[in-house]
Coordinates of C-alpha atoms in Angstrom, one line a residue:
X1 CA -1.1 47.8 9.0
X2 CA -0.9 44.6 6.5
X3 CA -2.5 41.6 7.7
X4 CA -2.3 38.5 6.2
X5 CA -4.7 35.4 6.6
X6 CA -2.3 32.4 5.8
X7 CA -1.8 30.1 8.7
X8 CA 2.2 29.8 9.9
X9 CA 1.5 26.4 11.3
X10 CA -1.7 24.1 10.1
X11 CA -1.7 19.8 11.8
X12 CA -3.9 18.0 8.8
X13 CA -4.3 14.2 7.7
X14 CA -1.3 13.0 6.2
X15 CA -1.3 12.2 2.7
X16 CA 0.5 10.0 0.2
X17 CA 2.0 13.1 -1.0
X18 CA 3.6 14.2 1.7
X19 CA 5.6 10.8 2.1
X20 CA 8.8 11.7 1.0
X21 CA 8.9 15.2 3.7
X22 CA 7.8 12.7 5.9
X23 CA 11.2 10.6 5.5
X24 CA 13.0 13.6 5.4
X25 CA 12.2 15.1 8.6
X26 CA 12.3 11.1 10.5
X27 CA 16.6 11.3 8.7
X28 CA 16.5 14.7 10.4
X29 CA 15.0 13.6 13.8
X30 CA 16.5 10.2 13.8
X31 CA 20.2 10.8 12.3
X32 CA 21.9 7.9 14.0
X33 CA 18.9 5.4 13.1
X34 CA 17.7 3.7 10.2
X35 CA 15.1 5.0 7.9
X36 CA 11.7 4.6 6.8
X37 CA 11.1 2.6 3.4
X38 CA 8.8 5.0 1.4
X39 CA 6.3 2.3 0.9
X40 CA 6.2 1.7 4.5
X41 CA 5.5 5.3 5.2
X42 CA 2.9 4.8 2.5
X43 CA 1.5 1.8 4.0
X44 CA 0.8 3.6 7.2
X45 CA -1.2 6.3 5.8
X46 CA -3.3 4.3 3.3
X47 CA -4.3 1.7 5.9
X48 CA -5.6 4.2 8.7
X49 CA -5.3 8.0 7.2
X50 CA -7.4 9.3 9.6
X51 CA -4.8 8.3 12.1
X52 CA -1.6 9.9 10.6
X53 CA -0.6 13.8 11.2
X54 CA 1.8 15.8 10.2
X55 CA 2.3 19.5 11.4
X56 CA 3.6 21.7 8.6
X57 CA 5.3 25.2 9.5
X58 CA 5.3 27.8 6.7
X59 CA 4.1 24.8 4.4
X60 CA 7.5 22.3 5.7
X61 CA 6.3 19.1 7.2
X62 CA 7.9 19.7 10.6
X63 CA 6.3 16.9 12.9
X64 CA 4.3 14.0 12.1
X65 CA 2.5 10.7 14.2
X66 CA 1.3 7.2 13.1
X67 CA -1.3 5.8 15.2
X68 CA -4.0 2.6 14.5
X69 CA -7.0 1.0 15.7
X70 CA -6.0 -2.6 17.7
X71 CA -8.1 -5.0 20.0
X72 CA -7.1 -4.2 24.3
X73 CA -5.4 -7.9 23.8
X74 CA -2.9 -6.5 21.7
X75 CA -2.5 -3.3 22.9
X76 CA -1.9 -4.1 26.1
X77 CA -0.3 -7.8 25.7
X78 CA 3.8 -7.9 25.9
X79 CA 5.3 -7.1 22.0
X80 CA 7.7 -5.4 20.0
X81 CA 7.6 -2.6 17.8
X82 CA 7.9 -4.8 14.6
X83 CA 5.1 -7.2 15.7
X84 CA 2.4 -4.6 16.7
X85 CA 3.3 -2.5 13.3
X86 CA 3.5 -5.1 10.3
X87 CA 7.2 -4.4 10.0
X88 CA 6.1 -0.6 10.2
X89 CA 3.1 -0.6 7.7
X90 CA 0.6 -0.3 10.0
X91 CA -1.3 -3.2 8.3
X92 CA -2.5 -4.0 11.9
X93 CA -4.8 -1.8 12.2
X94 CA -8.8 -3.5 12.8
X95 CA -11.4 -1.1 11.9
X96 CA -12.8 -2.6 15.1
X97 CA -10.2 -2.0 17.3
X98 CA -11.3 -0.6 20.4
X99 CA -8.0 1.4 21.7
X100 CA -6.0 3.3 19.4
X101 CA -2.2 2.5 19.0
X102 CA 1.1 5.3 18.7
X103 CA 3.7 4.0 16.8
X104 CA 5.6 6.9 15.5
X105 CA 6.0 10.4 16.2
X106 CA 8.6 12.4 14.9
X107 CA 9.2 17.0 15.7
X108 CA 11.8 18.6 14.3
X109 CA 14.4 19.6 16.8
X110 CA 14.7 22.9 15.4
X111 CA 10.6 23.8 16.2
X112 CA 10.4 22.5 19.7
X113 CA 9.2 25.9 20.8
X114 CA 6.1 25.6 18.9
X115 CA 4.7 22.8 20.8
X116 CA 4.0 20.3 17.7
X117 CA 4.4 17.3 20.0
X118 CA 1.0 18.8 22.2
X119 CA -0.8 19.8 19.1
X120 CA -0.1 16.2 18.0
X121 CA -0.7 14.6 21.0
X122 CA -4.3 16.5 20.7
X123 CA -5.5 15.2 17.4
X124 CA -4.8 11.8 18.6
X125 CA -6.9 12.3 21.6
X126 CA -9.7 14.5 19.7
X127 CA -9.9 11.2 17.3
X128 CA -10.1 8.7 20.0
X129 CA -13.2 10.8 21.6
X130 CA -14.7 11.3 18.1
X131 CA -14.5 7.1 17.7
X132 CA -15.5 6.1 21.3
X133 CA -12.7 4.5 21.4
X134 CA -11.1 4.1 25.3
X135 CA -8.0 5.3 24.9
X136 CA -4.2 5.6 23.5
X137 CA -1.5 3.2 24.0
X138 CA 1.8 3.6 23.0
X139 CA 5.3 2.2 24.0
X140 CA 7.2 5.6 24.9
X141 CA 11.2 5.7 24.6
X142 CA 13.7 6.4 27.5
X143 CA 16.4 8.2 26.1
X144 CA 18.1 8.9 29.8
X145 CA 17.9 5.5 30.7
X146 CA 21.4 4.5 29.1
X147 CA 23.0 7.4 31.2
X148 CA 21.3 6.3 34.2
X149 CA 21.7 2.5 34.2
X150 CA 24.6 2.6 37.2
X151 CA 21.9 4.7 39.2
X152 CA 18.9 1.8 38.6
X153 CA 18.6 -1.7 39.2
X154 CA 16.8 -2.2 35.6
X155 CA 14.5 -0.5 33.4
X156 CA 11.0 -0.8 35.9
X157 CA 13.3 1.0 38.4
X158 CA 14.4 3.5 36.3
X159 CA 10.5 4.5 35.1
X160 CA 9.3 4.4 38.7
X161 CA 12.3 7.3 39.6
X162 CA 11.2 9.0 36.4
X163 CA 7.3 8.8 37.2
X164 CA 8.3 9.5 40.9
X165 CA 10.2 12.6 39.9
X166 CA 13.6 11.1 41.0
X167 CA 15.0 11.4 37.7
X168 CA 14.6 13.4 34.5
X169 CA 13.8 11.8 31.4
X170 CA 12.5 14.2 28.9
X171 CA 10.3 11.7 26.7
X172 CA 8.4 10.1 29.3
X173 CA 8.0 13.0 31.7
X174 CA 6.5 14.6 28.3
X175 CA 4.0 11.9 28.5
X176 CA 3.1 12.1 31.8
X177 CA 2.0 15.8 31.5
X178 CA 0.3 14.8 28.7
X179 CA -1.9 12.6 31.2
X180 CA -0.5 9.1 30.2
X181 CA -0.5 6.5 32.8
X182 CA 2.7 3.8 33.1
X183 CA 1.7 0.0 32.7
X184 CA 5.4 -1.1 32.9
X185 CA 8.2 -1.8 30.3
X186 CA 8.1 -3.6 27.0
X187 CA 11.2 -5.4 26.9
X188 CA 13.0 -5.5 23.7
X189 CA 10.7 -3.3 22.0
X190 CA 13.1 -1.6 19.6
X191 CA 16.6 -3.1 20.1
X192 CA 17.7 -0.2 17.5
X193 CA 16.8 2.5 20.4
X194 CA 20.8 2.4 22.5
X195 CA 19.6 5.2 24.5
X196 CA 16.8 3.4 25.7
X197 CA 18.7 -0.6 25.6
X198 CA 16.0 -1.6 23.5
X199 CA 13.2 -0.9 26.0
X200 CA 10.1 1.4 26.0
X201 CA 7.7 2.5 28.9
X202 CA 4.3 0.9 28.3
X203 CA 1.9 3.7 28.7
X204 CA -1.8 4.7 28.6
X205 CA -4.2 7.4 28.1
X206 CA -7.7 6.8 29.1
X207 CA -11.1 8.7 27.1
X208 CA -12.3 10.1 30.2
X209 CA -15.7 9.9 27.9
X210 CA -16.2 6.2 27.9
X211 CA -16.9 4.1 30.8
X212 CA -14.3 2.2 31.4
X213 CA -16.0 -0.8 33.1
X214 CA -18.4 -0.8 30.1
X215 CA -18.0 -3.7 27.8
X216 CA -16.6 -2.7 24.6
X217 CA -18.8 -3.1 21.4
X218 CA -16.8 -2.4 18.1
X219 CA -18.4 -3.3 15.5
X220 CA -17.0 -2.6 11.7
X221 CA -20.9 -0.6 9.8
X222 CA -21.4 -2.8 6.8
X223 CA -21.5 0.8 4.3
X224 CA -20.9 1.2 1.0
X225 CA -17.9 2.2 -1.4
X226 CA -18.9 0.7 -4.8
X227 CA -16.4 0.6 -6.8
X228 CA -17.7 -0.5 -10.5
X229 CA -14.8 -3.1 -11.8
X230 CA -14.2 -3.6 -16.0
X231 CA -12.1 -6.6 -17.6
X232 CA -11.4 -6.8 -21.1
X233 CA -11.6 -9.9 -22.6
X234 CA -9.5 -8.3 -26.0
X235 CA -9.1 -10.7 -29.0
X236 CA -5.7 -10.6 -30.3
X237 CA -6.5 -9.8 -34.0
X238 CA -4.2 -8.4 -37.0
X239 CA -4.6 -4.3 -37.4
X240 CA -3.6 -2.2 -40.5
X241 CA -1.7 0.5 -38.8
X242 CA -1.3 2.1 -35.0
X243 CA -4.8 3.9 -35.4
X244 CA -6.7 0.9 -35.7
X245 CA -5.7 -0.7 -33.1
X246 CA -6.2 2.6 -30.3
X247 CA -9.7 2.5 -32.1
X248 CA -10.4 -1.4 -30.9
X249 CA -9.1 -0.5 -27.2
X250 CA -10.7 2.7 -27.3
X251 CA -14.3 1.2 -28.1
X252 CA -14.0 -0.9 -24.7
X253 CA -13.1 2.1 -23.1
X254 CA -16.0 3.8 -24.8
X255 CA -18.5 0.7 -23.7
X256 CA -16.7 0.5 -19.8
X257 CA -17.3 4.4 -19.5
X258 CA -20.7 4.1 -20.8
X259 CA -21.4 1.6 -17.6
X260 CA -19.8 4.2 -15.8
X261 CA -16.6 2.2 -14.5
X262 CA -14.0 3.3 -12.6
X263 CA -11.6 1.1 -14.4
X264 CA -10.9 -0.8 -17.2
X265 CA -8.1 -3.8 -17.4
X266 CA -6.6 -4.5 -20.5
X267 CA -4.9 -8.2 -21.3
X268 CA -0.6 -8.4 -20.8
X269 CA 1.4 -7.9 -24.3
X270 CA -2.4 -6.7 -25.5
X271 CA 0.2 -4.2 -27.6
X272 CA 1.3 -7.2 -30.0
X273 CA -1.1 -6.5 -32.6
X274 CA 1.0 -3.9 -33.7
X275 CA 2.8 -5.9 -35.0
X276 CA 0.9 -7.6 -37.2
X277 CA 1.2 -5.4 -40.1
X278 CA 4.7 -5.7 -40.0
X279 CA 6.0 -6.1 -44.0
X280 CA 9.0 -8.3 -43.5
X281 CA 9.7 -10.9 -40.6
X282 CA 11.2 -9.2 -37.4
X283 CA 13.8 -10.9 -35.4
X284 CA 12.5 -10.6 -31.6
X285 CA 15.3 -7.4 -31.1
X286 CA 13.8 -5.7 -33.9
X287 CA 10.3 -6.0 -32.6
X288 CA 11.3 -4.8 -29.2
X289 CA 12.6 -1.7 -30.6
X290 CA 9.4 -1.3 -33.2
X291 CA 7.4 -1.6 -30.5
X292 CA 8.9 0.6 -28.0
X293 CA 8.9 3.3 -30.8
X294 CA 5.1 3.2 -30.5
X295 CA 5.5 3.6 -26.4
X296 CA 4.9 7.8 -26.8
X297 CA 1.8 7.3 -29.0
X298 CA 0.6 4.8 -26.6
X299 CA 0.5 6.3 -23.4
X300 CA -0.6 9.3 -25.0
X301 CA -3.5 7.9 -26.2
X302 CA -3.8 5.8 -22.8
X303 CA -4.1 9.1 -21.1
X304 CA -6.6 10.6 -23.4
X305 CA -8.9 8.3 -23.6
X306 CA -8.7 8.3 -19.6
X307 CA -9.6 11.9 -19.4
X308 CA -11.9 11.6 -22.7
X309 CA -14.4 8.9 -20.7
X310 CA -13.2 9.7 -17.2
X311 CA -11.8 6.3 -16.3
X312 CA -8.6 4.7 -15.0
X313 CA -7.2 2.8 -17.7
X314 CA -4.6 0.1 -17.2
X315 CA -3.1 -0.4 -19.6
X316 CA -2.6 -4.3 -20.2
X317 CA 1.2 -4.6 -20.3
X318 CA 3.4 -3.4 -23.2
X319 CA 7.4 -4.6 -24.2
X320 CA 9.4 -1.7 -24.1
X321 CA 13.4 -1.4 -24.1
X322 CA 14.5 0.9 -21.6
X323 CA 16.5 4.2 -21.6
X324 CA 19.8 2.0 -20.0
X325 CA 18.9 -0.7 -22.9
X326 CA 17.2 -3.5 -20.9
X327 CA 13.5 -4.7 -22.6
X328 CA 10.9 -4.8 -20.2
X329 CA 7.0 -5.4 -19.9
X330 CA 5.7 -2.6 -18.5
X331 CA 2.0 -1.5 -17.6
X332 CA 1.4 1.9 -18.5
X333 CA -1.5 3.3 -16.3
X334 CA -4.0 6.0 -17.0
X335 CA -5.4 7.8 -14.6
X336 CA -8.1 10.0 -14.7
X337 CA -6.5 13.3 -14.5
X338 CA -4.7 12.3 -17.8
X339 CA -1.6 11.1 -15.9
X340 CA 0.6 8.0 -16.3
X341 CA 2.0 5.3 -14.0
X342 CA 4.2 2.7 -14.9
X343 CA 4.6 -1.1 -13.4
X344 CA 7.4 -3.2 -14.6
X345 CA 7.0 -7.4 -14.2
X346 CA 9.1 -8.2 -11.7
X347 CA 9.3 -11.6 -12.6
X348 CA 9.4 -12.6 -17.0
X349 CA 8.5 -16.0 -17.4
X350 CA 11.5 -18.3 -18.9
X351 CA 10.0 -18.5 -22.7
X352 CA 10.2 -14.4 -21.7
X353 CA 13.5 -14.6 -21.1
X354 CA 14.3 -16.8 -23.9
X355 CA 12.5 -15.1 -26.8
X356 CA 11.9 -11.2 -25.8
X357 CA 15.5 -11.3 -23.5
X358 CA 13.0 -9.3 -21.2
X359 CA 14.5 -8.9 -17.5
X360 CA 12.7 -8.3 -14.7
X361 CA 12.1 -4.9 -12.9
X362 CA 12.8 -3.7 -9.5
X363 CA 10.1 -2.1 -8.0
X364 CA 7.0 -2.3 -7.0
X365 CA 4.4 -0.1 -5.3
X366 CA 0.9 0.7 -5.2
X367 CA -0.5 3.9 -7.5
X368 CA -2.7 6.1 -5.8
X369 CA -5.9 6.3 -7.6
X370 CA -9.0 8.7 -6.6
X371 CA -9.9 5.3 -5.8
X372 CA -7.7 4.4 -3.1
X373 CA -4.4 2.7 -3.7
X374 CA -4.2 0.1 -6.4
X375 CA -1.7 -2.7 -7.4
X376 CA -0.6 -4.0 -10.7
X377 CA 0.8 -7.5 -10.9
X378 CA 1.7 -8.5 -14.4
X379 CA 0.4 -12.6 -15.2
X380 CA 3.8 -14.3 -13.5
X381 CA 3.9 -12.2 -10.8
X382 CA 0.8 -13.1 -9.6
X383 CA 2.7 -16.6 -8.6
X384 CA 4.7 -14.7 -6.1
X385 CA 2.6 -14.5 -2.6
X386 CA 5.5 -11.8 -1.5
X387 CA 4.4 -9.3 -3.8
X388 CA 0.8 -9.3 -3.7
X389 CA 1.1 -9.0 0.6
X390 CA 3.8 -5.7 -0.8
X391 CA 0.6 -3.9 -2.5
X392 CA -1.6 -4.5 0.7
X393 CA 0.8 -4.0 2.8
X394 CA 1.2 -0.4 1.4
X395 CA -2.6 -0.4 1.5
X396 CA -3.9 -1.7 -2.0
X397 CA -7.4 -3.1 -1.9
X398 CA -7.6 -3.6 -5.3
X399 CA -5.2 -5.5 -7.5
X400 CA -5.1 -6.1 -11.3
X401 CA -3.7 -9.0 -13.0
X402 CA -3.1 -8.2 -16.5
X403 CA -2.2 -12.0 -17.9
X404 CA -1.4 -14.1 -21.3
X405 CA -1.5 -17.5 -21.5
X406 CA -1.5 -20.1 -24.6
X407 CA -3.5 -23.3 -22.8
X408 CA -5.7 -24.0 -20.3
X409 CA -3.0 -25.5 -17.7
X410 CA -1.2 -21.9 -17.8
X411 CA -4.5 -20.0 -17.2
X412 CA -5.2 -22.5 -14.3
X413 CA -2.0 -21.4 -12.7
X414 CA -2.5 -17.9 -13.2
X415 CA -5.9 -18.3 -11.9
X416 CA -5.6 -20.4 -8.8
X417 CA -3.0 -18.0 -7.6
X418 CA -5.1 -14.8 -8.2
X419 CA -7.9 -16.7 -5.9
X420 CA -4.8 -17.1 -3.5
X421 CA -3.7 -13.8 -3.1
X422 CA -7.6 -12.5 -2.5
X423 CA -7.9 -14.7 0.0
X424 CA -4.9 -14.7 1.9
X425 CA -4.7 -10.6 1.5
X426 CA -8.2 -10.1 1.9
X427 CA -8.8 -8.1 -1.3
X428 CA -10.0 -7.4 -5.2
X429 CA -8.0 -9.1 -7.8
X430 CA -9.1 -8.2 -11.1
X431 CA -7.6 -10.6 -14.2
X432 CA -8.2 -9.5 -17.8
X433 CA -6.5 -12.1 -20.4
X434 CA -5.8 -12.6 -24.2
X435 CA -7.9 -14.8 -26.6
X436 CA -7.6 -15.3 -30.1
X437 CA -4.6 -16.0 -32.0
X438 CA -1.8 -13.5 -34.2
X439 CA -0.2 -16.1 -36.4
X440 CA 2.8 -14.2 -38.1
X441 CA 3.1 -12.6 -34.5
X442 CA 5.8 -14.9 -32.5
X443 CA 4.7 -15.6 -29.3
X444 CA 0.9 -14.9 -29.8
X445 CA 0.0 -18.5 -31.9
X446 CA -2.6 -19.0 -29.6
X447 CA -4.3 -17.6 -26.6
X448 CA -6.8 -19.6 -23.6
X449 CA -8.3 -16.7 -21.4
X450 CA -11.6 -16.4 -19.1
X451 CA -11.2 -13.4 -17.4
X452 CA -12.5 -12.7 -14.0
X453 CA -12.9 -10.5 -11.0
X454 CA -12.2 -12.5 -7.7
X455 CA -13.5 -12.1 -4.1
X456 CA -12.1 -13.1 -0.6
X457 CA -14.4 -16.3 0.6
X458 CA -16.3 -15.1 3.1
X459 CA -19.6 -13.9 4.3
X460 CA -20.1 -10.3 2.5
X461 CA -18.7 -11.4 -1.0
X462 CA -19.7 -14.0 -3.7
X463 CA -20.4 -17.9 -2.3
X464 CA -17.5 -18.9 -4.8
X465 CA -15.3 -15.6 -4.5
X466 CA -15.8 -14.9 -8.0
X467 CA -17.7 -11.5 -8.5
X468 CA -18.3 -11.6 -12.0
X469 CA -16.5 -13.8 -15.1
X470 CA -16.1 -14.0 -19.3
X471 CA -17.0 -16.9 -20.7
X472 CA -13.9 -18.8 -22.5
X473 CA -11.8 -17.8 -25.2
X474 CA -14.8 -15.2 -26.2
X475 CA -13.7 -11.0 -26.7
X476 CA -16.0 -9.3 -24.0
X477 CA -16.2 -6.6 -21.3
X478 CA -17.2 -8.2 -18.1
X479 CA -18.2 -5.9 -15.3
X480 CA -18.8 -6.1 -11.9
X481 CA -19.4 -3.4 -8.4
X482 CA -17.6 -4.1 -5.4
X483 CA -17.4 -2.7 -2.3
X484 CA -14.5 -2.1 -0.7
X485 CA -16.3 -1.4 2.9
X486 CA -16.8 -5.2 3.0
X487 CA -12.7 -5.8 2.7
X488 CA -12.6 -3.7 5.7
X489 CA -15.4 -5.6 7.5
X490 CA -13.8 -8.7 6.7
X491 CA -10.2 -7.7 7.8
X492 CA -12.0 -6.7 11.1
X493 CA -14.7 -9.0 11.7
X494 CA -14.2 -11.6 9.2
X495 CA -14.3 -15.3 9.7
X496 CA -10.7 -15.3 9.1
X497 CA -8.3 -12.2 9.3
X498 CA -5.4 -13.2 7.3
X499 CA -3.6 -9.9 7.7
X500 CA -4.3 -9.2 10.8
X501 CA -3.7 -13.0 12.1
X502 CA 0.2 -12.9 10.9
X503 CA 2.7 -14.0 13.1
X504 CA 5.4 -10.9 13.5
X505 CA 6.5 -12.6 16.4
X506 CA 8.0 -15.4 14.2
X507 CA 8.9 -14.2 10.5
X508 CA 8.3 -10.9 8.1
X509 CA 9.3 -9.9 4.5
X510 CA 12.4 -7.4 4.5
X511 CA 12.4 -5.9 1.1
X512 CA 15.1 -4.0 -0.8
X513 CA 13.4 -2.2 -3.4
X514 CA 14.2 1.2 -4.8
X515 CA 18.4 -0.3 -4.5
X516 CA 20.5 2.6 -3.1
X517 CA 17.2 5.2 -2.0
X518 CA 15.4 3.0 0.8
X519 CA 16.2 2.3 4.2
X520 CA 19.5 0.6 5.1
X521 CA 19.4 -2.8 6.7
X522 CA 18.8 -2.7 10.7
X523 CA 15.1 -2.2 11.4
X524 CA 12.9 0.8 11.2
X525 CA 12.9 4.1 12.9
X526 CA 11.8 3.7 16.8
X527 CA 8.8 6.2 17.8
X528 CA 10.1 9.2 19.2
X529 CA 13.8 10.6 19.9
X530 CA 15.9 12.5 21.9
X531 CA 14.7 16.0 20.0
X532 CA 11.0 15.4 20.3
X533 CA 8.3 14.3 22.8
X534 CA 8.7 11.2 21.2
X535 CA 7.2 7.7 22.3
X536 CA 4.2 5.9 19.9

């Protein structure tokens, strides 16, 4: 007899990787509603991953959940799917919540015999006992309540025939066996659902473990996950060919890994040098294409010096024309596995425009670093509050701000809006800047920098948010730890809690990136369907 000891079907922690099965199998469940955004799926499962599941059969993501930690107020106070979810990215969530929250679950219809819904339904319940927490909430669809409208006087009449066993409804009487408890109907909770008008059945599951007339005590544990921070200060100076100037970056990296940093930031258009030893004046097309000639060399050498030192490496920001024949400033990032990432600037600044005829990209999401998620926001982007709140949204805690500015009055801009967007996103932004001056170089006659790594203002972090800065206009390495448990305890417990204080109920960001290969317009997926258990 052959035996085997693979396992058919295996329920684990969602990860990044498994985002885009993930979208696949909600268009498969969900054919007549809109789809998830990949960076909202993202988003989800960086900002809780112990939360999100997905059941793979034979190694296909066949089933998958979304839950978060929120306060009783909001879990049990009337809302809407988009409010209670961030517009679906589950940036929500309190590390101090004291009830956990369902927001998505998703079987496919062609593996209902295995019971994934149950199996899911029980690592949502395991982790609520395992956190103390009281309970699950979730808003749970009623697909039958369309057909049975003439047969009710409204949608509280319809659940009490379903929880009364008057009528069938598969979803709900799924929940109810699964020991959920109605509370009522959340009106207009997903106006998307048509079998369901919009509604959902408010619902609750209790931890028969924790008292529930016991005062809940959630506090966020101040721990620890240092994360050692290095900003390069680089003076813009002439070179004699391409291998000097990988050996000037390459003795910061060389320094940075000696501290043992995690990463190194390297100034925007920090490539210009190469330039430098240029024989004849170029016009600014023919530097373009000189210097996106060097683009294989570079990221080459980006990712061995990454693996070399064992350090993520990104990579300033580098002018490169692109395979349909647009020029853009991309940041090539390094990882430590040797791997690349790329970040275009959304936004080029108008002497950009004007001189470099560089346009602006069209995406932008975090990079997944053994680190945690990570943002790159090249100098004029960093002026955009829109797409800082993107990254964090998708879960960044960390964000770099390659920049290059001539005086102090551009800096200062620069500047003041990097403190912005760590305070108003409760996270790390990282800024690493030019200084010097190329003079036969156009566009690099001079350069005002102090580079910096900047804190949220509040209790855990540094009295003026600012970890650790250069002096002026001097080349340096500047370094700094941080820990990324205190974002957490801030977002939680903080004095303020931007992200968690936003008003859903009045105004979100709708974003159309990736054009043609994200979710059409209409809202996001509802939690559950008419093939599953559905419902949170």
């Amino acid at each position: 007899m052959t035996t085997t000891g693979r396992k058919r079907l295996d329920v684990r922690n969602a990860v990044p990787s498994d985002v885009r099965a993930i979208i696949r199998l909600i268009d498969r469940v969900y054919p007549d509603m809109p789809s998830y955004a990949p960076a909202m799926v993202r988003g989800q499962i960086n900002n809780f991953p112990e939360g999100c599941f997905v059941a793979l059969y034979d190694n296909r993501v066949v089933g998958y959940c979304a839950t978060m930690r929120v306060s009783k107020t909001m879990a049990f106070s009337p809302h809407d799917w988009e409010e209670i979810t961030a517009n679906g990215f589950g940036t929500r969530h309190s590390a101090a919540g004291e009830w956990l929250y369902g927001y998505e679950m998703a079987v496919d219809p062609k593996q209902r015999g295995l019971r994934i819904g149950q199996r899911l339904y029980d690592e949502r319940k395991e982790l609520a006992e395992q956190l103390d927490l009281h309970g699950i909430v979730i808003a749970g669809r009623m697909p039958g309540y369309a057909r049975a409208r003439r047969k009710v006087s409204g949608p509280d009449d319809y659940l009490h025939q379903v929880v009364t066993g008057k009528l069938p409804d598969q979803v709900i009487s799924f929940q109810l066996k699964n020991g959920f408890e109605p509370l009522g109907i959340l009106l207009k909770y997903l106006p998307e659902d048509k079998a369901s008008a919009g509604n959902a059945a408010h619902l609750v599951w209790r931890n028969p473990y924790v008292d529930p007339d016991e005062a809940p005590e959630m506090r966020v544990p101040r721990g620890v996950e240092s994360v050692r921070l290095a900003t390069c200060q680089l003076q813009a100076r002439a070179v004699g060919d391409f291998d000097e100037f990988i050996r000037n970056v390459e003795y910061f990296v060389d320094v940075a890994a000696d501290y043992r940093s995690d990463f190194i930031v390297f100034p925007e258009l920090f490539t210009l040098p190469l330039l430098s030893f240029e024989t004849k004046k170029l016009s600014p097309p023919e530097a373009i294409d000189r210097l996106t000639a060097y683009t294989p060399r570079l990221t080459k050498e980006l990712g061995r010096m990454a693996l070399e030192y064992n350090i993520n490496i990104i990579g300033g920001s580098h002018p490169t024309r692109t395979d349909d024949g647009d020029i853009q400033n991309v940041a090539y990032v390094a990882l430590r596995d040797g791997s690349i990432r790329a970040q275009e600037k959304i936004h080029p600044t108008p002497n950009e425009a004007f001189w470099w005829n560089i346009k602006g990209g069209d995406s932008l999401d975090v990079i997944q670093t053994d680190c945690g998620p990570i943002g790159v926001l090249i100098c004029y982007d960093s002026e955009f509050p829109e797409l800082a709140r993107r990254l964090v949204d998708q879960g960044a805690r960390m964000i770099f701000v390659p920049f290059c500015t001539d005086s102090r009055s551009g800096y200062m801009r620069v500047r003041y809006c990097a403190q912005a967007r760590a305070i108003e996103n409760q996270c790390y932004v990282v800024m690493s800047g030019n200084v010097g001056n190329l003079p036969n170089v156009d566009n690099m006659d001079i350069q005002y920098a102090q580079s910096c790594i900047l804190t949220p203002c509040d209790l855990p972090f540094a009295r003026d948010g600012i970890a650790a800065e250069a002096s002026e206009n001097v080349e340096t390495l500047t370094i700094a730890d941080v820990n990324l448990a205190d974002l957490s305890w801030a977002r939680a417990e903080g004095t303020v809690r931007n992200l968690r204080d936003r008003r859903f109920d009045l105004y979100h960001i709708d974003w159309d990136s990736n054009p043609g290969a994200h979710a059409p317009s209409g809202g996001p997926v509802p939690a559950g369907g008419h093939n599953s258990p559905g419902g949170g």
